[in-house]
Coordinates of C-alpha atoms and ligand atoms in Angstrom, one line a residue:
M1 CA -35.9 -18.1 -18.0
I2 CA -35.2 -19.7 -14.6
V3 CA -32.6 -22.5 -15.1
L4 CA -31.5 -25.2 -12.7
L5 CA -28.0 -26.6 -13.4
I6 CA -27.3 -30.4 -11.9
G7 CA -23.9 -31.2 -10.7
S8 CA -20.8 -29.8 -9.4
G9 CA -17.5 -30.2 -11.5
G10 CA -15.5 -28.2 -13.7
R11 CA -17.9 -28.9 -16.6
E12 CA -20.9 -27.5 -14.7
H13 CA -18.7 -24.5 -13.8
A14 CA -18.1 -24.1 -17.5
L15 CA -21.7 -24.6 -18.2
A16 CA -22.9 -22.1 -15.5
W17 CA -20.7 -19.2 -17.1
R18 CA -21.9 -19.6 -20.5
L19 CA -25.7 -19.8 -19.0
A20 CA -24.9 -16.8 -17.0
Q21 CA -24.4 -15.0 -20.3
S22 CA -27.6 -15.5 -21.8
P23 CA -29.9 -12.9 -21.9
R24 CA -32.9 -15.2 -21.4
L25 CA -31.4 -16.0 -18.0
T26 CA -33.3 -14.7 -14.9
K27 CA -32.3 -16.8 -12.3
L28 CA -29.6 -19.4 -12.2
Y29 CA -29.6 -22.3 -9.5
A30 CA -27.3 -24.9 -9.2
A31 CA -27.5 -28.6 -7.3
P32 CA -25.3 -28.6 -5.6
G33 CA -22.8 -26.3 -7.4
N34 CA -19.1 -25.6 -6.0
P35 CA -17.3 -22.3 -5.1
G36 CA -16.8 -21.4 -8.7
I37 CA -20.2 -21.9 -9.9
A38 CA -21.5 -19.8 -6.9
A39 CA -20.1 -16.8 -8.9
H40 CA -22.9 -17.5 -11.3
A41 CA -25.5 -19.3 -9.7
E42 CA -27.3 -19.6 -6.3
C43 CA -26.2 -23.2 -5.2
I44 CA -28.6 -25.1 -3.6
D45 CA -27.6 -28.2 -1.3
L46 CA -29.6 -30.7 -3.1
D47 CA -28.1 -34.3 -4.1
P48 CA -28.3 -34.8 -7.8
L49 CA -29.3 -38.4 -7.2
H50 CA -32.3 -37.5 -4.9
V51 CA -34.7 -37.1 -8.0
E52 CA -38.0 -36.5 -5.9
L53 CA -36.4 -33.4 -4.2
I54 CA -34.7 -32.2 -7.6
V55 CA -38.2 -32.7 -9.1
A56 CA -40.2 -31.0 -6.4
F57 CA -37.5 -28.1 -6.6
A58 CA -37.9 -27.3 -10.1
R59 CA -41.6 -27.3 -9.8
N60 CA -41.5 -24.9 -6.7
E61 CA -39.4 -22.2 -8.3
N62 CA -41.0 -22.4 -11.9
V63 CA -37.8 -23.8 -13.2
G64 CA -38.1 -23.3 -17.1
L65 CA -35.1 -25.5 -18.2
V66 CA -33.1 -28.0 -16.0
V67 CA -29.5 -28.7 -17.6
V68 CA -28.2 -32.0 -16.2
G69 CA -24.2 -31.9 -16.1
P70 CA -23.4 -35.5 -14.9
E71 CA -24.3 -39.0 -16.1
Q72 CA -25.5 -41.1 -13.1
P73 CA -28.8 -39.0 -12.5
L74 CA -29.6 -39.5 -16.4
V75 CA -28.9 -42.8 -16.1
E76 CA -31.3 -43.4 -13.1
G77 CA -34.0 -41.6 -14.8
L78 CA -33.9 -38.1 -13.7
A79 CA -34.9 -36.6 -17.0
D80 CA -38.1 -39.1 -17.1
Q81 CA -39.2 -37.8 -13.7
L82 CA -38.9 -34.1 -14.9
R83 CA -40.6 -34.6 -17.9
A84 CA -43.3 -36.4 -16.4
D85 CA -43.9 -33.2 -14.2
G86 CA -43.9 -31.3 -17.2
V87 CA -40.5 -29.7 -16.5
L88 CA -38.3 -29.1 -19.7
V89 CA -34.9 -30.7 -19.5
F90 CA -31.7 -30.9 -21.4
G91 CA -30.6 -34.5 -20.8
P92 CA -31.8 -38.0 -22.4
S93 CA -34.2 -40.4 -20.7
K94 CA -33.3 -43.3 -18.7
A95 CA -33.8 -45.6 -21.7
A96 CA -31.7 -43.3 -24.0
A97 CA -28.9 -42.9 -21.4
Q98 CA -28.5 -46.6 -21.6
L99 CA -26.0 -45.6 -24.4
E100 CA -23.8 -44.8 -21.5
G101 CA -25.0 -47.1 -18.7
S102 CA -24.6 -50.2 -20.4
K103 CA -21.7 -51.0 -22.8
G104 CA -23.0 -54.1 -24.1
F105 CA -26.4 -52.0 -24.8
T106 CA -24.2 -49.7 -26.9
K107 CA -22.4 -52.6 -28.7
D108 CA -25.5 -54.5 -29.8
L109 CA -27.1 -51.2 -31.1
C110 CA -23.8 -50.8 -32.9
A111 CA -24.1 -54.2 -34.7
R112 CA -27.9 -53.6 -35.5
A113 CA -27.1 -50.6 -37.0
N114 CA -24.2 -51.5 -38.9
I115 CA -21.8 -48.8 -36.9
P116 CA -18.1 -49.4 -37.1
T117 CA -16.8 -50.3 -33.6
A118 CA -14.5 -53.3 -32.1
A119 CA -15.5 -56.7 -32.2
Y120 CA -17.1 -57.9 -29.0
E121 CA -18.9 -60.7 -27.1
R122 CA -21.1 -59.7 -24.0
F123 CA -21.0 -62.3 -20.8
T124 CA -23.1 -62.5 -17.8
D125 CA -21.2 -65.5 -16.4
K126 CA -17.3 -66.1 -15.5
A127 CA -16.7 -69.5 -17.2
A128 CA -18.3 -68.5 -20.4
A129 CA -15.8 -65.0 -20.4
L130 CA -13.0 -66.9 -19.5
A131 CA -13.7 -69.5 -22.2
G132 CA -14.9 -66.3 -24.6
L133 CA -11.2 -65.2 -24.2
D134 CA -10.0 -67.5 -27.0
Q135 CA -11.7 -65.7 -29.9
F136 CA -9.8 -62.6 -29.2
G137 CA -6.0 -61.6 -29.5
L138 CA -3.9 -59.9 -27.2
P139 CA -3.9 -56.9 -25.9
V140 CA -7.6 -57.7 -25.2
V141 CA -9.9 -54.9 -24.0
I142 CA -12.2 -56.2 -20.7
K143 CA -15.0 -53.9 -19.7
A144 CA -17.3 -53.8 -16.8
D145 CA -20.7 -53.2 -18.5
G146 CA -22.5 -50.7 -16.3
L147 CA -21.1 -47.1 -14.6
A148 CA -17.7 -47.4 -13.4
A149 CA -16.6 -43.6 -13.1
G150 CA -14.3 -44.3 -16.3
K151 CA -12.4 -47.2 -14.2
G152 CA -14.3 -50.1 -15.6
V153 CA -11.9 -50.7 -18.3
V154 CA -8.7 -52.8 -18.4
I155 CA -6.5 -53.7 -21.3
P156 CA -4.2 -56.6 -20.6
E157 CA -1.2 -57.7 -22.4
T158 CA -1.3 -61.5 -21.4
R159 CA -3.8 -64.3 -21.1
A160 CA -3.1 -64.6 -17.3
D161 CA -4.0 -61.0 -16.8
A162 CA -6.9 -61.2 -19.0
E163 CA -8.2 -63.9 -16.7
A164 CA -7.2 -62.0 -13.5
A165 CA -9.3 -58.9 -14.9
I166 CA -12.3 -61.1 -15.5
E167 CA -12.0 -62.7 -11.9
D168 CA -11.9 -59.4 -10.4
M169 CA -14.8 -58.2 -12.5
F170 CA -17.2 -61.2 -11.7
G171 CA -15.7 -61.2 -8.0
G172 CA -17.2 -57.7 -7.4
G173 CA -14.0 -55.6 -7.8
F174 CA -16.2 -53.0 -9.8
G175 CA -19.4 -53.4 -7.9
T176 CA -22.6 -54.1 -9.8
A177 CA -21.2 -52.4 -12.8
G178 CA -19.2 -56.1 -13.4
A179 CA -22.0 -58.0 -13.2
E180 CA -21.6 -58.1 -16.8
V181 CA -18.7 -58.0 -18.9
V182 CA -18.0 -57.0 -22.5
I183 CA -14.7 -58.4 -24.0
E184 CA -13.5 -56.6 -27.0
E185 CA -11.0 -56.6 -29.8
F186 CA -8.2 -53.9 -29.3
M187 CA -8.3 -51.1 -31.8
T188 CA -5.3 -48.9 -32.5
G189 CA -5.2 -45.4 -33.5
E190 CA -5.6 -41.9 -32.3
E191 CA -8.4 -41.3 -30.0
A192 CA -11.0 -38.0 -30.3
S193 CA -14.0 -36.9 -28.5
F194 CA -16.9 -35.8 -30.8
F195 CA -20.0 -34.1 -29.7
A196 CA -23.5 -33.8 -31.2
L197 CA -26.5 -32.0 -30.2
T198 CA -29.8 -33.9 -30.7
D199 CA -33.8 -33.7 -30.0
G200 CA -33.9 -37.3 -31.5
K201 CA -34.5 -36.1 -35.0
S202 CA -32.5 -33.5 -35.8
I203 CA -28.7 -33.7 -35.3
M204 CA -26.3 -30.9 -35.0
P205 CA -22.4 -31.1 -34.7
F206 CA -21.1 -29.4 -31.4
G207 CA -17.3 -29.7 -31.9
S208 CA -14.5 -32.1 -31.3
A209 CA -11.7 -32.3 -28.8
Q210 CA -9.0 -34.3 -27.5
D211 CA -8.6 -35.4 -23.9
H212 CA -5.5 -36.7 -22.0
K213 CA -6.9 -39.7 -20.0
R214 CA -3.5 -40.9 -18.5
V215 CA -2.5 -39.1 -15.2
G216 CA 1.3 -38.3 -16.3
D217 CA 3.0 -36.7 -18.9
G218 CA 3.8 -38.6 -21.9
D219 CA 0.5 -40.6 -21.6
T220 CA 2.0 -42.5 -18.6
G221 CA 0.4 -44.0 -15.4
P222 CA -3.2 -44.9 -14.6
N223 CA -6.1 -43.5 -16.4
T224 CA -8.4 -40.7 -15.1
G225 CA -11.4 -38.9 -15.6
G226 CA -9.0 -36.6 -18.2
M227 CA -6.2 -34.1 -17.0
G228 CA -6.6 -31.6 -19.9
A229 CA -8.2 -31.0 -23.3
Y230 CA -8.2 -28.8 -26.4
S231 CA -10.8 -28.1 -29.1
P232 CA -11.2 -28.3 -31.8
A233 CA -9.2 -31.9 -32.5
T234 CA -7.2 -30.9 -35.7
I235 CA -7.5 -34.6 -36.5
V236 CA -11.2 -34.4 -37.0
T237 CA -11.1 -33.2 -40.1
P238 CA -14.1 -32.2 -42.3
E239 CA -13.9 -35.4 -44.2
I240 CA -13.4 -37.4 -40.7
E241 CA -16.4 -35.5 -39.1
A242 CA -18.7 -36.2 -42.1
R243 CA -17.9 -39.9 -41.9
V244 CA -18.7 -39.6 -38.0
M245 CA -22.0 -38.2 -38.7
A246 CA -23.0 -40.7 -41.4
E247 CA -21.5 -43.6 -40.2
I248 CA -21.9 -43.4 -36.3
I249 CA -24.1 -40.5 -34.7
R250 CA -26.8 -40.4 -37.5
P251 CA -27.5 -44.3 -37.4
T252 CA -27.5 -44.0 -33.8
V253 CA -29.9 -41.4 -33.4
E254 CA -32.2 -43.1 -36.2
T255 CA -32.2 -46.5 -34.5
M256 CA -32.7 -45.1 -30.9
A257 CA -35.9 -43.3 -32.3
A258 CA -37.0 -46.2 -34.5
E259 CA -36.8 -48.4 -31.5
G260 CA -38.8 -46.2 -29.1
M261 CA -36.1 -44.8 -27.4
P262 CA -35.3 -41.4 -28.8
Y263 CA -32.2 -39.6 -27.6
S264 CA -32.4 -35.9 -26.6
G265 CA -29.5 -33.8 -25.2
V266 CA -25.8 -34.1 -26.0
L267 CA -24.3 -37.2 -27.5
F268 CA -20.8 -37.9 -26.8
A269 CA -18.7 -40.1 -29.0
G270 CA -15.3 -41.5 -27.8
L271 CA -13.6 -42.1 -31.2
M272 CA -10.8 -44.2 -32.5
L273 CA -9.5 -42.8 -35.7
T274 CA -8.1 -46.3 -37.2
A275 CA -6.6 -47.0 -40.8
E276 CA -9.9 -48.1 -41.7
G277 CA -11.9 -44.9 -40.7
P278 CA -13.5 -43.5 -37.7
K279 CA -14.7 -46.2 -35.0
L280 CA -16.6 -45.9 -32.0
I281 CA -15.0 -46.9 -28.9
E282 CA -18.0 -45.8 -26.5
Y283 CA -20.8 -43.3 -25.8
N284 CA -21.7 -40.7 -23.0
C285 CA -24.8 -39.2 -22.6
R286 CA -23.5 -35.9 -21.2
F287 CA -20.7 -33.4 -22.0
G288 CA -17.4 -34.4 -21.3
D289 CA -15.3 -33.2 -18.3
P290 CA -12.7 -31.4 -19.3
E291 CA -14.0 -31.5 -23.0
C292 CA -16.9 -29.3 -22.1
Q293 CA -14.7 -26.5 -20.6
V294 CA -12.9 -25.9 -24.0
L295 CA -16.1 -26.4 -26.1
M296 CA -17.7 -23.7 -23.8
A297 CA -14.6 -21.5 -24.1
R298 CA -15.3 -21.4 -28.1
F299 CA -19.1 -21.3 -27.9
E300 CA -20.5 -18.0 -29.0
G301 CA -24.3 -17.6 -28.9
C302 CA -27.1 -18.0 -26.5
L303 CA -26.5 -21.2 -24.6
I304 CA -30.2 -21.3 -23.0
S305 CA -31.7 -20.9 -26.2
L306 CA -29.9 -23.8 -27.8
L307 CA -30.4 -26.3 -24.8
A308 CA -33.9 -25.2 -24.8
D309 CA -34.6 -25.9 -28.4
V310 CA -32.9 -29.3 -27.9
A311 CA -35.2 -30.1 -24.6
E312 CA -38.4 -29.1 -26.7
G313 CA -37.8 -30.8 -29.7
R314 CA -37.2 -27.7 -32.0
L315 CA -33.4 -28.2 -32.9
A316 CA -34.6 -28.0 -36.7
E317 CA -35.4 -24.5 -36.3
A318 CA -32.4 -23.5 -33.8
P319 CA -29.7 -21.3 -35.6
V320 CA -26.6 -23.0 -36.4
P321 CA -24.4 -22.9 -33.2
T322 CA -21.1 -20.8 -33.9
M323 CA -17.4 -21.9 -32.3
A324 CA -14.9 -19.2 -32.2
A325 CA -12.0 -20.6 -34.9
Q326 CA -9.6 -20.3 -32.2
T327 CA -8.2 -23.3 -30.1
A328 CA -9.2 -23.7 -26.3
L329 CA -6.8 -25.5 -24.4
T330 CA -7.4 -26.6 -20.6
V331 CA -5.3 -27.9 -18.2
V332 CA -6.4 -29.7 -14.8
M333 CA -4.6 -29.1 -11.8
A334 CA -5.5 -32.2 -9.5
A335 CA -4.6 -32.7 -6.0
A336 CA -1.9 -34.9 -4.8
G337 CA -3.2 -38.8 -5.0
Y338 CA -5.2 -38.5 -7.7
P339 CA -6.6 -40.6 -9.6
G340 CA -6.4 -42.5 -5.8
T341 CA -7.3 -41.0 -2.9
P342 CA -6.9 -37.3 -3.1
Q343 CA -5.1 -34.9 -0.5
K344 CA -8.2 -32.6 0.8
G345 CA -7.6 -29.1 2.0
G346 CA -5.0 -27.9 0.4
T347 CA -4.8 -24.2 -0.1
I348 CA -4.9 -22.3 -3.6
D349 CA -4.0 -19.0 -4.3
G350 CA -3.7 -16.9 -7.3
I351 CA -6.9 -17.8 -9.5
D352 CA -7.5 -13.9 -9.7
A353 CA -4.2 -13.2 -11.2
A354 CA -4.5 -16.3 -13.6
E355 CA -8.0 -14.8 -14.7
A356 CA -6.4 -11.3 -14.8
A357 CA -3.9 -12.6 -17.7
G358 CA -6.9 -13.9 -19.6
A359 CA -7.6 -17.5 -18.9
R360 CA -10.5 -19.0 -17.3
V361 CA -10.2 -21.2 -14.0
F362 CA -13.2 -23.5 -14.0
Q363 CA -13.4 -25.0 -10.4
A364 CA -14.1 -28.6 -10.0
G365 CA -13.1 -30.2 -6.4
T366 CA -12.9 -27.2 -4.5
A367 CA -14.4 -25.8 -1.3
L368 CA -14.5 -22.6 0.8
R369 CA -13.1 -22.7 3.9
D370 CA -12.5 -19.6 6.3
G371 CA -13.1 -17.6 3.3
R372 CA -10.3 -19.2 1.2
I373 CA -10.2 -21.7 -1.9
V374 CA -9.2 -25.2 -0.9
A375 CA -8.9 -28.6 -2.4
N376 CA -11.8 -30.8 -2.0
G377 CA -11.7 -33.5 -4.6
G378 CA -9.4 -35.2 -7.3
R379 CA -9.4 -32.8 -10.1
V380 CA -9.5 -29.3 -8.4
L381 CA -9.0 -26.6 -11.4
A382 CA -9.5 -26.5 -15.0
V383 CA -7.3 -23.6 -16.4
T384 CA -8.7 -22.8 -19.7
A385 CA -7.2 -20.3 -22.3
T386 CA -7.5 -19.8 -26.1
G387 CA -5.1 -18.8 -28.7
D388 CA -4.9 -18.8 -32.5
S389 CA -3.0 -22.1 -32.7
V390 CA -2.4 -25.1 -30.1
R391 CA 0.7 -24.1 -29.2
A392 CA -0.7 -20.1 -28.3
A393 CA -3.4 -21.7 -26.4
Q394 CA -1.1 -24.0 -24.9
Q395 CA 1.2 -20.9 -23.8
A396 CA -1.5 -19.0 -22.4
A397 CA -3.2 -21.8 -20.3
Y398 CA 0.2 -22.8 -18.8
A399 CA 1.0 -19.1 -18.2
A400 CA -2.1 -18.9 -16.3
V401 CA -1.2 -22.2 -14.4
E402 CA 2.2 -20.8 -13.5
A403 CA 0.0 -17.9 -11.5
I404 CA -1.9 -20.2 -9.5
H405 CA -0.1 -21.2 -5.9
F406 CA -1.6 -24.7 -5.2
P407 CA 1.4 -26.4 -3.2
T408 CA -0.6 -29.8 -2.7
G409 CA -1.8 -30.1 -6.3
F410 CA 0.0 -31.4 -9.6
Y411 CA -0.6 -30.9 -13.3
R412 CA 0.5 -32.5 -16.7
H413 CA 2.8 -30.2 -18.5
D414 CA 2.0 -31.4 -22.0
I415 CA -1.4 -31.2 -22.7
G416 CA -2.0 -30.7 -26.5
W417 CA 1.1 -32.4 -27.3
R418 CA 0.2 -34.4 -30.3
A419 CA -1.3 -31.4 -32.0
V420 CA 1.2 -29.2 -31.1
E421 CA 3.9 -31.8 -32.6
R422 CA 1.8 -32.0 -35.9
E423 CA 1.9 -28.0 -35.8
R424 CA 5.7 -28.0 -35.4
A425 CA 6.0 -30.7 -38.2
A426 CA 3.5 -28.5 -40.6
D427 CA 6.0 -25.5 -39.8
L428 CA 9.3 -27.4 -40.9
A429 CA 7.4 -28.9 -44.1
Ligands
LIG1 P1 -14.1 -46.1 -22.3 O1 -14.2 -45.9 -20.6 O2 -14.8 -47.2 -22.8 O3 -13.8 -44.8 -23.0 O4 -12.6 -46.9 -22.5 C1 -11.3 -46.0 -21.7 C2 -10.3 -46.0 -22.8 O5 -9.7 -47.5 -22.8 C3 -10.4 -45.4 -23.9 O6 -10.2 -44.2 -23.8 C4 -9.2 -46.2 -24.9 O7 -8.2 -45.5 -24.6 C5 -9.4 -47.8 -24.3 N1 -10.1 -48.6 -25.1 C6 -11.6 -48.9 -24.8 N2 -11.9 -49.9 -25.5 C7 -11.0 -49.8 -26.5 C8 -10.6 -50.8 -27.5 N3 -11.8 -51.5 -27.9 N4 -9.5 -50.9 -28.5 C9 -8.7 -50.1 -27.6 N5 -8.5 -49.0 -26.6 C10 -9.8 -49.3 -26.2
LIG2 N1 -13.2 -36.6 -20.2 C1 -13.9 -37.9 -20.5 C2 -15.4 -38.0 -20.0 O1 -16.0 -36.8 -19.6 O2 -15.8 -39.0 -20.1

């Protein structure tokens, strides 16, 4: 099968690596790809948001399956256009991708389907939002409704800061994403990511992970797209997974189908594990980055067959995907300045040495200059290793990080710390 992968990040490098191992693959294209992806695919200089060109390319090259990595093309309707032209695609329709594209849409769906989540109100008007703050305690959670590259959430501790955040959102501080605002009750607990594949009818759990969103060690500093992750997330016990499937994922898939917006693709639930049980923070309509890197490191099987079964609506007949029992852990190496403006052009050496030591180095924001890999974005590498415990995977990943020479880069030193502390406590008990 000829496969076209859409995207250019570490998530897509991990997908490309696994797609390239499928015996069914005859040719892999990536649009636009990156130097790491180029080891597995022919990279095509096409903008993922240029829907007509992507559709034309897929048709002309007899692409049998399009795998869409990032959310923006899905929210803008890429999957609909491909399906309309008879091209098989892994990824939800524009209507179904509203689960990520509009936070208010998802909160209303939760209300209709009785899905546990934080109490909320939607506002399209600044004065109403300011008055609406009265219904919430502090801290309070204020979100721009639309896509904001992970930056549209603020959690003010004071009323004055909450009012300033509302002023900023309605003042255009988050672009059109902030034309509508959701105010939410603040939930406390530990966060986890949960993934399920669905073709709109059948649902298959696809593993858990824990991301590290803050830029600094000890979960300090501003939020990022994710500085590292590990899978499985040990706090997502089989009991919690069963509740997440029954109380959150299944009612979502059933309600979307019943309302004429069947969801096909991967449903990524951001969860808060509260004292009352798991609650939904938000949905994403694609794999996480860097969560995908650790899921792919554990996945065993033919990725093309699985994703094609989802795309064709035949998930019920697909073999249950197997995931290695080992833990996978990934450390993101970012360019100085991230999550602000990253320093571009910094040289990177030692990727081969890191891989020789048994790790996988997935490339995200990289470019090739004079035959050398250089930094070309905020998150640059995702250094990924496996082990029999979180500690073992952490040691292996950091040993590989040490082998990489990236003077203008930085990374967190404590990826997996919550699980490592739990392992230590269990050893002492
Ligand atoms: P989101 O973009 O919706 O995932 O939000 C980004 C981050 O904000 C989440 O990973 C949480 O850490 C935090 N967050 C979002 N909503 C809530 C909430 N209702 N209560 C507590 N924290 C939240
Ligand atoms: N790592 C979080 C995300 O992909 O949204």
